[in-house]
Amino acid sequence: MSHLATAEAMIAAYNAQDADLYVSYMTDDACEAGYRGAVVREGKEGTRTGLAAAFAKWPENHAEIREKQEIGNYVLFREYVTRGPASDGSELVEPFEVIAVYSFEGGKCSRVEFIR
């Protein structure tokens, strides 16, 4: 599977709110982070539990890929994310755009960085 196809499969799993499937495409020590910044979800397990919590809070959460490009061991997506109402009654998050940079080692994603 190409890196682009893997990243697209990760978004499909994200939109299905399937944290287990999402992290199945990642290396064991993968993480999600701000661009060139702090890690927000550490390791495969930290990513899985972090996503599961987000999916529980925003059951209508969805990411739409607006642009995509594969460059070597990287995939870049411009994503449009809508959260929908939060299950805990917290304030509505306005839809937002984000650039996501997926880094690959072998056939697995090793890091996702978000530019927002």
N, CA, C and O atoms as CSV, one atom per row, in Angstrom:
chain,resi,resn,atom,element,x,y,z
A,1,MET,N,N,0.855,-1.184,0.000
A,1,MET,CA,C,0.000,0.000,0.000
A,1,MET,C,C,0.897,1.242,0.000
A,1,MET,O,O,1.859,1.324,0.764
A,2,SER,N,N,0.576,2.190,-0.853
A,2,SER,CA,C,1.358,3.427,-0.893
A,2,SER,C,C,1.154,4.218,0.399
A,2,SER,O,O,0.195,3.994,1.138
A,3,HIS,N,N,2.074,5.143,0.654
A,3,HIS,CA,C,1.926,5.995,1.834
A,3,HIS,C,C,0.630,6.802,1.739
A,3,HIS,O,O,-0.071,6.983,2.735
A,4,LEU,N,N,0.319,7.284,0.531
A,4,LEU,CA,C,-0.913,8.055,0.342
A,4,LEU,C,C,-2.139,7.205,0.676
A,4,LEU,O,O,-3.045,7.664,1.371
A,5,ALA,N,N,-2.165,5.980,0.188
A,5,ALA,CA,C,-3.299,5.088,0.462
A,5,ALA,C,C,-3.400,4.779,1.957
A,5,ALA,O,O,-4.502,4.673,2.495
A,6,THR,N,N,-2.262,4.637,2.622
A,6,THR,CA,C,-2.270,4.376,4.064
A,6,THR,C,C,-2.839,5.574,4.821
A,6,THR,O,O,-3.680,5.409,5.704
A,7,ALA,N,N,-2.382,6.781,4.476
A,7,ALA,CA,C,-2.889,7.981,5.152
A,7,ALA,C,C,-4.385,8.160,4.881
A,7,ALA,O,O,-5.128,8.567,5.774
A,8,GLU,N,N,-4.829,7.862,3.667
A,8,GLU,CA,C,-6.263,7.936,3.357
A,8,GLU,C,C,-7.044,6.916,4.184
A,8,GLU,O,O,-8.148,7.205,4.647
A,9,ALA,N,N,-6.473,5.723,4.371
A,9,ALA,CA,C,-7.117,4.698,5.205
A,9,ALA,C,C,-7.190,5.158,6.667
A,9,ALA,O,O,-8.156,4.865,7.371
A,10,MET,N,N,-6.159,5.880,7.111
A,10,MET,CA,C,-6.175,6.418,8.474
A,10,MET,C,C,-7.316,7.421,8.635
A,10,MET,O,O,-7.999,7.418,9.659
A,11,ILE,N,N,-7.528,8.277,7.636
A,11,ILE,CA,C,-8.628,9.244,7.704
A,11,ILE,C,C,-9.971,8.520,7.661
A,11,ILE,O,O,-10.906,8.913,8.360
A,12,ALA,N,N,-10.078,7.480,6.860
A,12,ALA,CA,C,-11.330,6.696,6.819
A,12,ALA,C,C,-11.612,6.094,8.196
A,12,ALA,O,O,-12.757,6.102,8.648
A,13,ALA,N,N,-10.581,5.573,8.868
A,13,ALA,CA,C,-10.743,5.010,10.216
A,13,ALA,C,C,-11.109,6.115,11.203
A,13,ALA,O,O,-11.954,5.917,12.076
A,14,TYR,N,N,-10.479,7.270,11.065
A,14,TYR,CA,C,-10.772,8.435,11.915
A,14,TYR,C,C,-12.237,8.826,11.766
A,14,TYR,O,O,-12.928,9.060,12.758
A,15,ASN,N,N,-12.704,8.894,10.530
A,15,ASN,CA,C,-14.096,9.288,10.290
A,15,ASN,C,C,-15.089,8.221,10.727
A,15,ASN,O,O,-16.241,8.535,11.023
A,16,ALA,N,N,-14.660,6.969,10.772
A,16,ALA,CA,C,-15.499,5.887,11.307
A,16,ALA,C,C,-15.400,5.825,12.830
A,16,ALA,O,O,-16.058,5.005,13.471
A,17,GLN,N,N,-14.571,6.701,13.402
A,17,GLN,CA,C,-14.309,6.753,14.844
A,17,GLN,C,C,-13.801,5.414,15.369
A,17,GLN,O,O,-14.197,4.953,16.439
A,18,ASP,N,N,-12.913,4.804,14.587
A,18,ASP,CA,C,-12.317,3.515,14.943
A,18,ASP,C,C,-10.846,3.731,15.301
A,18,ASP,O,O,-9.963,3.613,14.452
A,19,ALA,N,N,-10.601,4.049,16.575
A,19,ALA,CA,C,-9.244,4.349,17.029
A,19,ALA,C,C,-8.314,3.147,16.869
A,19,ALA,O,O,-7.134,3.318,16.564
A,20,ASP,N,N,-8.835,1.928,17.073
A,20,ASP,CA,C,-8.002,0.726,16.933
A,20,ASP,C,C,-7.511,0.561,15.497
A,20,ASP,O,O,-6.338,0.268,15.266
A,21,LEU,N,N,-8.410,0.750,14.538
A,21,LEU,CA,C,-8.018,0.637,13.132
A,21,LEU,C,C,-7.041,1.742,12.766
A,21,LEU,O,O,-6.059,1.494,12.067
A,22,TYR,N,N,-7.299,2.960,13.232
A,22,TYR,CA,C,-6.415,4.095,12.948
A,22,TYR,C,C,-4.980,3.781,13.364
A,22,TYR,O,O,-4.052,3.948,12.573
A,23,VAL,N,N,-4.799,3.329,14.603
A,23,VAL,CA,C,-3.424,3.092,15.082
A,23,VAL,C,C,-2.810,1.822,14.491
A,23,VAL,O,O,-1.599,1.626,14.595
A,24,SER,N,N,-3.613,0.964,13.878
A,24,SER,CA,C,-3.045,-0.235,13.243
A,24,SER,C,C,-2.126,0.139,12.082
A,24,SER,O,O,-1.299,-0.671,11.663
A,25,TYR,N,N,-2.260,1.343,11.568
A,25,TYR,CA,C,-1.412,1.819,10.466
A,25,TYR,C,C,-0.149,2.500,10.973
A,25,TYR,O,O,0.644,3.000,10.175
A,26,MET,N,N,0.054,2.528,12.307
A,26,MET,CA,C,1.161,3.268,12.896
A,26,MET,C,C,2.233,2.345,13.484
A,26,MET,O,O,1.965,1.199,13.844
A,27,THR,N,N,3.451,2.880,13.567
A,27,THR,CA,C,4.521,2.175,14.269
A,27,THR,C,C,4.201,2.194,15.764
A,27,THR,O,O,3.403,3.014,16.216
A,28,ASP,N,N,4.820,1.296,16.531
A,28,ASP,CA,C,4.545,1.218,17.974
A,28,ASP,C,C,4.893,2.512,18.706
A,28,ASP,O,O,4.222,2.878,19.671
A,29,ASP,N,N,5.943,3.209,18.250
A,29,ASP,CA,C,6.378,4.437,18.938
A,29,ASP,C,C,5.907,5.701,18.217
A,29,ASP,O,O,6.455,6.783,18.431
A,30,ALA,N,N,4.897,5.563,17.370
A,30,ALA,CA,C,4.368,6.712,16.627
A,30,ALA,C,C,3.790,7.743,17.581
A,30,ALA,O,O,3.514,7.443,18.743
A,31,CYS,N,N,3.607,8.965,17.082
A,31,CYS,CA,C,2.978,10.000,17.897
A,31,CYS,C,C,2.247,10.975,17.002
A,31,CYS,O,O,2.413,10.980,15.783
A,32,GLU,N,N,1.433,11.801,17.640
A,32,GLU,CA,C,0.804,12.944,16.993
A,32,GLU,C,C,1.274,14.180,17.732
A,32,GLU,O,O,1.383,14.176,18.958
A,33,ALA,N,N,1.553,15.244,16.981
A,33,ALA,CA,C,2.179,16.422,17.575
A,33,ALA,C,C,1.780,17.682,16.820
A,33,ALA,O,O,1.282,17.627,15.695
A,34,GLY,N,N,2.012,18.816,17.470
A,34,GLY,CA,C,1.944,20.084,16.769
A,34,GLY,C,C,3.139,20.162,15.836
A,34,GLY,O,O,4.151,19.503,16.076
A,35,TYR,N,N,3.046,20.938,14.801
A,35,TYR,CA,C,4.143,21.050,13.846
A,35,TYR,C,C,5.401,21.571,14.531
A,35,TYR,O,O,5.410,22.668,15.090
A,36,ARG,N,N,6.461,20.771,14.479
A,36,ARG,CA,C,7.750,21.084,15.098
A,36,ARG,C,C,7.594,21.429,16.571
A,36,ARG,O,O,8.375,22.200,17.129
A,37,GLY,N,N,6.578,20.848,17.189
A,37,GLY,CA,C,6.301,21.225,18.570
A,37,GLY,C,C,5.991,20.048,19.462
A,37,GLY,O,O,6.452,18.928,19.241
A,38,ALA,N,N,5.201,20.332,20.472
A,38,ALA,CA,C,4.935,19.377,21.528
A,38,ALA,C,C,4.130,18.185,21.033
A,38,ALA,O,O,3.199,18.330,20.242
A,39,VAL,N,N,4.504,17.005,21.511
A,39,VAL,CA,C,3.757,15.776,21.244
A,39,VAL,C,C,2.458,15.842,22.036
A,39,VAL,O,O,2.465,16.127,23.233
A,40,VAL,N,N,1.340,15.576,21.358
A,40,VAL,CA,C,0.043,15.601,22.044
A,40,VAL,C,C,-0.487,14.192,22.312
A,40,VAL,O,O,-1.287,13.991,23.226
A,41,ARG,N,N,-0.046,13.228,21.522
A,41,ARG,CA,C,-0.421,11.825,21.757
A,41,ARG,C,C,0.825,10.983,21.558
A,41,ARG,O,O,1.357,10.898,20.451
A,42,GLU,N,N,1.290,10.361,22.634
A,42,GLU,CA,C,2.573,9.652,22.648
A,42,GLU,C,C,2.380,8.166,22.421
A,42,GLU,O,O,1.647,7.513,23.163
A,43,GLY,N,N,3.035,7.624,21.396
A,43,GLY,CA,C,3.002,6.189,21.137
A,43,GLY,C,C,1.668,5.732,20.564
A,43,GLY,O,O,0.689,6.478,20.541
A,44,LYS,N,N,1.660,4.509,20.112
A,44,LYS,CA,C,0.452,3.934,19.523
A,44,LYS,C,C,-0.684,3.902,20.535
A,44,LYS,O,O,-1.820,4.236,20.198
A,45,GLU,N,N,-0.396,3.508,21.760
A,45,GLU,CA,C,-1.434,3.408,22.785
A,45,GLU,C,C,-1.936,4.788,23.211
A,45,GLU,O,O,-3.138,4.970,23.408
A,46,GLY,N,N,-1.045,5.749,23.353
A,46,GLY,CA,C,-1.453,7.102,23.693
A,46,GLY,C,C,-2.317,7.724,22.607
A,46,GLY,O,O,-3.261,8.459,22.896
A,47,THR,N,N,-1.989,7.424,21.360
A,47,THR,CA,C,-2.798,7.907,20.242
A,47,THR,C,C,-4.174,7.252,20.274
A,47,THR,O,O,-5.189,7.921,20.083
A,48,ARG,N,N,-4.208,5.950,20.514
A,48,ARG,CA,C,-5.484,5.230,20.547
A,48,ARG,C,C,-6.393,5.772,21.649
A,48,ARG,O,O,-7.563,6.058,21.395
A,49,THR,N,N,-5.872,5.916,22.868
A,49,THR,CA,C,-6.711,6.387,23.971
A,49,THR,C,C,-7.104,7.853,23.780
A,49,THR,O,O,-8.222,8.241,24.119
A,50,GLY,N,N,-6.198,8.664,23.243
A,50,GLY,CA,C,-6.512,10.071,22.988
A,50,GLY,C,C,-7.615,10.225,21.953
A,50,GLY,O,O,-8.528,11.035,22.118
A,51,LEU,N,N,-7.523,9.442,20.882
A,51,LEU,CA,C,-8.567,9.497,19.857
A,51,LEU,C,C,-9.894,8.973,20.393
A,51,LEU,O,O,-10.945,9.558,20.130
A,52,ALA,N,N,-9.851,7.883,21.138
A,52,ALA,CA,C,-11.090,7.318,21.693
A,52,ALA,C,C,-11.795,8.354,22.565
A,52,ALA,O,O,-13.020,8.464,22.520
A,53,ALA,N,N,-11.037,9.113,23.357
A,53,ALA,CA,C,-11.621,10.159,24.196
A,53,ALA,C,C,-12.223,11.276,23.341
A,53,ALA,O,O,-13.305,11.778,23.644
A,54,ALA,N,N,-11.523,11.662,22.277
A,54,ALA,CA,C,-12.033,12.713,21.384
A,54,ALA,C,C,-13.309,12.244,20.685
A,54,ALA,O,O,-14.262,13.010,20.540
A,55,PHE,N,N,-13.321,10.985,20.257
A,55,PHE,CA,C,-14.507,10.456,19.575
A,55,PHE,C,C,-15.704,10.390,20.529
A,55,PHE,O,O,-16.843,10.609,20.117
A,56,ALA,N,N,-15.442,10.089,21.798
A,56,ALA,CA,C,-16.523,10.058,22.786
A,56,ALA,C,C,-17.066,11.468,23.023
A,56,ALA,O,O,-18.269,11.649,23.211
A,57,LYS,N,N,-16.179,12.461,23.014
A,57,LYS,CA,C,-16.599,13.843,23.254
A,57,LYS,C,C,-17.334,14.424,22.043
A,57,LYS,O,O,-18.315,15.152,22.197
A,58,TRP,N,N,-16.847,14.095,20.823
A,58,TRP,CA,C,-17.433,14.639,19.595
A,58,TRP,C,C,-17.895,13.500,18.684
A,58,TRP,O,O,-17.186,13.147,17.741
A,59,PRO,N,N,-19.055,12.927,18.945
A,59,PRO,CA,C,-19.506,11.771,18.169
A,59,PRO,C,C,-19.757,12.058,16.688
A,59,PRO,O,O,-19.868,11.125,15.892
A,60,GLU,N,N,-19.850,13.347,16.305
A,60,GLU,CA,C,-20.044,13.680,14.889
A,60,GLU,C,C,-18.753,14.196,14.241
A,60,GLU,O,O,-18.785,14.695,13.116
A,61,ASN,N,N,-17.629,14.078,14.938
A,61,ASN,CA,C,-16.341,14.554,14.429
A,61,ASN,C,C,-16.056,13.965,13.046
A,61,ASN,O,O,-16.291,12.781,12.806
A,62,HIS,N,N,-15.545,14.807,12.140
A,62,HIS,CA,C,-15.294,14.343,10.768
A,62,HIS,C,C,-14.194,15.183,10.140
A,62,HIS,O,O,-14.145,16.396,10.342
A,63,ALA,N,N,-13.310,14.546,9.379
A,63,ALA,CA,C,-12.266,15.246,8.632
A,63,ALA,C,C,-12.449,14.976,7.146
A,63,ALA,O,O,-12.565,13.829,6.717
A,64,GLU,N,N,-12.471,16.048,6.376
A,64,GLU,CA,C,-12.573,15.947,4.914
A,64,GLU,C,C,-11.223,16.322,4.319
A,64,GLU,O,O,-10.679,17.380,4.637
A,65,ILE,N,N,-10.681,15.470,3.463
A,65,ILE,CA,C,-9.410,15.763,2.795
A,65,ILE,C,C,-9.709,16.706,1.630
A,65,ILE,O,O,-10.436,16.343,0.706
A,66,ARG,N,N,-9.151,17.909,1.675
A,66,ARG,CA,C,-9.400,18.900,0.622
A,66,ARG,C,C,-8.280,18.927,-0.417
A,66,ARG,O,O,-8.525,19.195,-1.594
A,67,GLU,N,N,-7.062,18.652,0.018
A,67,GLU,CA,C,-5.918,18.550,-0.898
A,67,GLU,C,C,-5.013,17.459,-0.359
A,67,GLU,O,O,-4.962,17.226,0.849
A,68,LYS,N,N,-4.291,16.781,-1.267
A,68,LYS,CA,C,-3.386,15.721,-0.819
A,68,LYS,C,C,-2.181,15.635,-1.741
A,68,LYS,O,O,-2.263,15.897,-2.941
A,69,GLN,N,N,-1.060,15.259,-1.136
A,69,GLN,CA,C,0.179,15.139,-1.887
A,69,GLN,C,C,1.092,14.155,-1.167
A,69,GLN,O,O,1.190,14.164,0.060
A,70,GLU,N,N,1.755,13.314,-1.941
A,70,GLU,CA,C,2.749,12.387,-1.393
A,70,GLU,C,C,4.117,12.808,-1.893
A,70,GLU,O,O,4.320,12.985,-3.094
A,71,ILE,N,N,5.062,12.970,-0.964
A,71,ILE,CA,C,6.425,13.351,-1.303
A,71,ILE,C,C,7.355,12.434,-0.535
A,71,ILE,O,O,7.523,12.596,0.674
A,72,GLY,N,N,7.959,11.478,-1.213
A,72,GLY,CA,C,8.877,10.545,-0.552
A,72,GLY,C,C,8.192,9.817,0.591
A,72,GLY,O,O,7.189,9.132,0.389
A,73,ASN,N,N,8.741,9.968,1.802
A,73,ASN,CA,C,8.189,9.308,2.985
A,73,ASN,C,C,7.178,10.177,3.731
A,73,ASN,O,O,6.928,9.973,4.919
A,74,TYR,N,N,6.604,11.138,3.029
A,74,TYR,CA,C,5.651,12.060,3.652
A,74,TYR,C,C,4.367,12.149,2.832
A,74,TYR,O,O,4.383,12.061,1.604
A,75,VAL,N,N,3.258,12.326,3.547
A,75,VAL,CA,C,1.979,12.640,2.921
A,75,VAL,C,C,1.485,13.914,3.569
A,75,VAL,O,O,1.500,14.045,4.793
A,76,LEU,N,N,1.048,14.850,2.751
A,76,LEU,CA,C,0.484,16.106,3.246
A,76,LEU,C,C,-0.991,16.161,2.869
A,76,LEU,O,O,-1.355,15.972,1.709
A,77,PHE,N,N,-1.823,16.421,3.851
A,77,PHE,CA,C,-3.254,16.622,3.625
A,77,PHE,C,C,-3.625,18.013,4.121
A,77,PHE,O,O,-3.148,18.461,5.163
A,78,ARG,N,N,-4.483,18.687,3.363
A,78,ARG,CA,C,-5.198,19.853,3.890
A,78,ARG,C,C,-6.578,19.321,4.248
A,78,ARG,O,O,-7.336,18.886,3.381
A,79,GLU,N,N,-6.889,19.362,5.533
A,79,GLU,CA,C,-8.120,18.761,6.037
A,79,GLU,C,C,-9.058,19.848,6.563
A,79,GLU,O,O,-8.622,20.859,7.114
A,80,TYR,N,N,-10.343,19.612,6.379
A,80,TYR,CA,C,-11.394,20.470,6.931
A,80,TYR,C,C,-12.094,19.635,7.987
A,80,TYR,O,O,-12.712,18.617,7.676
A,81,VAL,N,N,-11.996,20.068,9.236
A,81,VAL,CA,C,-12.490,19.271,10.363
A,81,VAL,C,C,-13.720,19.941,10.974
A,81,VAL,O,O,-13.710,21.129,11.293
A,82,THR,N,N,-14.771,19.150,11.126
A,82,THR,CA,C,-15.964,19.590,11.835
A,82,THR,C,C,-16.141,18.692,13.048
A,82,THR,O,O,-16.014,17.471,12.950
A,83,ARG,N,N,-16.430,19.293,14.179
A,83,ARG,CA,C,-16.571,18.533,15.425
A,83,ARG,C,C,-18.026,18.170,15.711
A,83,ARG,O,O,-18.312,17.058,16.156
A,84,GLY,N,N,-18.945,19.099,15.456
A,84,GLY,CA,C,-20.331,18.879,15.859
A,84,GLY,C,C,-20.481,19.104,17.353
A,84,GLY,O,O,-19.511,19.440,18.033
A,85,PRO,N,N,-21.702,18.921,17.874
A,85,PRO,CA,C,-21.931,19.159,19.300
A,85,PRO,C,C,-21.133,18.185,20.176
A,85,PRO,O,O,-20.964,17.014,19.835
A,86,ALA,N,N,-20.656,18.693,21.298
A,86,ALA,CA,C,-19.897,17.877,22.240
A,86,ALA,C,C,-20.858,17.136,23.170
A,86,ALA,O,O,-21.878,17.684,23.590
A,87,SER,N,N,-20.521,15.897,23.482
A,87,SER,CA,C,-21.362,15.074,24.359
A,87,SER,C,C,-21.379,15.588,25.796
A,87,SER,O,O,-22.297,15.281,26.556
A,88,ASP,N,N,-20.361,16.373,26.171
A,88,ASP,CA,C,-20.299,16.889,27.537
A,88,ASP,C,C,-20.921,18.281,27.661
A,88,ASP,O,O,-20.851,18.904,28.720
A,89,GLY,N,N,-21.532,18.767,26.570
A,89,GLY,CA,C,-22.194,20.062,26.607
A,89,GLY,C,C,-21.256,21.253,26.505
A,89,GLY,O,O,-21.693,22.395,26.647
A,90,SER,N,N,-19.973,21.007,26.261
A,90,SER,CA,C,-19.035,22.125,26.144
A,90,SER,C,C,-19.310,22.918,24.865
A,90,SER,O,O,-20.041,22.477,23.979
A,91,GLU,N,N,-18.709,24.082,24.801
A,91,GLU,CA,C,-18.955,25.019,23.711
A,91,GLU,C,C,-18.622,24.399,22.358
A,91,GLU,O,O,-17.672,23.626,22.228
A,92,LEU,N,N,-19.418,24.753,21.359
A,92,LEU,CA,C,-19.221,24.253,19.994
A,92,LEU,C,C,-17.877,24.729,19.447
A,92,LEU,O,O,-17.533,25.906,19.561
A,93,VAL,N,N,-17.126,23.812,18.857
A,93,VAL,CA,C,-15.861,24.143,18.203
A,93,VAL,C,C,-16.182,24.494,16.758
A,93,VAL,O,O,-16.806,23.705,16.048
A,94,GLU,N,N,-15.761,25.671,16.323
A,94,GLU,CA,C,-15.994,26.069,14.934
A,94,GLU,C,C,-15.210,25.139,14.006
A,94,GLU,O,O,-14.104,24.724,14.350
A,95,PRO,N,N,-15.760,24.808,12.841
A,95,PRO,CA,C,-14.997,24.015,11.870
A,95,PRO,C,C,-13.672,24.711,11.571
A,95,PRO,O,O,-13.589,25.939,11.596
A,96,PHE,N,N,-12.643,23.924,11.289
A,96,PHE,CA,C,-11.326,24.503,11.059
A,96,PHE,C,C,-10.563,23.718,10.007
A,96,PHE,O,O,-10.844,22.547,9.749
A,97,GLU,N,N,-9.584,24.395,9.404
A,97,GLU,CA,C,-8.683,23.735,8.467
A,97,GLU,C,C,-7.367,23.450,9.175
A,97,GLU,O,O,-6.942,24.193,10.059
A,98,VAL,N,N,-6.742,22.376,8.772
A,98,VAL,CA,C,-5.456,21.988,9.334
A,98,VAL,C,C,-4.638,21.330,8.224
A,98,VAL,O,O,-5.181,20.637,7.363
A,99,ILE,N,N,-3.333,21.558,8.257
A,99,ILE,CA,C,-2.422,20.811,7.396
A,99,ILE,C,C,-1.873,19.679,8.259
A,99,ILE,O,O,-1.348,19.918,9.346
A,100,ALA,N,N,-1.995,18.466,7.778
A,100,ALA,CA,C,-1.477,17.305,8.506
A,100,ALA,C,C,-0.330,16.711,7.695
A,100,ALA,O,O,-0.472,16.439,6.503
A,101,VAL,N,N,0.803,16.516,8.356
A,101,VAL,CA,C,1.984,15.933,7.728
A,101,VAL,C,C,2.190,14.547,8.328
A,101,VAL,O,O,2.505,14.410,9.510
A,102,TYR,N,N,2.009,13.526,7.503
A,102,TYR,CA,C,2.166,12.132,7.924
A,102,TYR,C,C,3.566,11.676,7.507
A,102,TYR,O,O,3.910,11.720,6.326
A,103,SER,N,N,4.368,11.241,8.476
A,103,SER,CA,C,5.714,10.732,8.206
A,103,SER,C,C,5.678,9.212,8.272
A,103,SER,O,O,4.995,8.633,9.117
A,104,PHE,N,N,6.416,8.571,7.375
A,104,PHE,CA,C,6.403,7.108,7.295
A,104,PHE,C,C,7.788,6.511,7.477
A,104,PHE,O,O,8.792,7.060,7.023
A,105,GLU,N,N,7.811,5.369,8.155
A,105,GLU,CA,C,9.004,4.523,8.269
A,105,GLU,C,C,8.563,3.145,7.831
A,105,GLU,O,O,7.684,2.543,8.448
A,106,GLY,N,N,9.177,2.635,6.754
A,106,GLY,CA,C,8.707,1.378,6.188
A,106,GLY,C,C,7.293,1.606,5.673
A,106,GLY,O,O,7.034,2.613,5.013
A,107,GLY,N,N,6.392,0.709,5.957
A,107,GLY,CA,C,5.021,0.852,5.499
A,107,GLY,C,C,4.089,1.482,6.512
A,107,GLY,O,O,2.885,1.565,6.271
A,108,LYS,N,N,4.621,1.931,7.650
A,108,LYS,CA,C,3.758,2.423,8.738
A,108,LYS,C,C,3.999,3.912,8.993
A,108,LYS,O,O,5.082,4.441,8.743
A,109,CYS,N,N,2.968,4.558,9.489
A,109,CYS,CA,C,3.069,5.975,9.857
A,109,CYS,C,C,3.771,6.090,11.211
A,109,CYS,O,O,3.384,5.429,12.174
A,110,SER,N,N,4.797,6.924,11.277
A,110,SER,CA,C,5.562,7.069,12.511
A,110,SER,C,C,5.263,8.378,13.252
A,110,SER,O,O,5.581,8.520,14.432
A,111,ARG,N,N,4.650,9.326,12.544
A,111,ARG,CA,C,4.370,10.626,13.187
A,111,ARG,C,C,3.353,11.376,12.339
A,111,ARG,O,O,3.396,11.336,11.110
A,112,VAL,N,N,2.441,12.057,13.015
A,112,VAL,CA,C,1.533,12.980,12.348
A,112,VAL,C,C,1.689,14.323,13.039
A,112,VAL,O,O,1.525,14.430,14.255
A,113,GLU,N,N,2.010,15.357,12.250
A,113,GLU,CA,C,2.152,16.702,12.791
A,113,GLU,C,C,1.072,17.585,12.184
A,113,GLU,O,O,0.757,17.480,10.998
A,114,PHE,N,N,0.510,18.457,13.015
A,114,PHE,CA,C,-0.587,19.307,12.599
A,114,PHE,C,C,-0.165,20.764,12.587
A,114,PHE,O,O,0.399,21.260,13.562
A,115,ILE,N,N,-0.438,21.455,11.478
A,115,ILE,CA,C,-0.175,22.871,11.329
A,115,ILE,C,C,-1.534,23.555,11.310
A,115,ILE,O,O,-2.368,23.298,10.442
A,116,ARG,N,N,-1.736,24.430,12.289
A,116,ARG,CA,C,-3.047,25.059,12.420
A,116,ARG,C,C,-2.922,26.454,12.975
A,116,ARG,O,O,-3.929,27.140,13.154
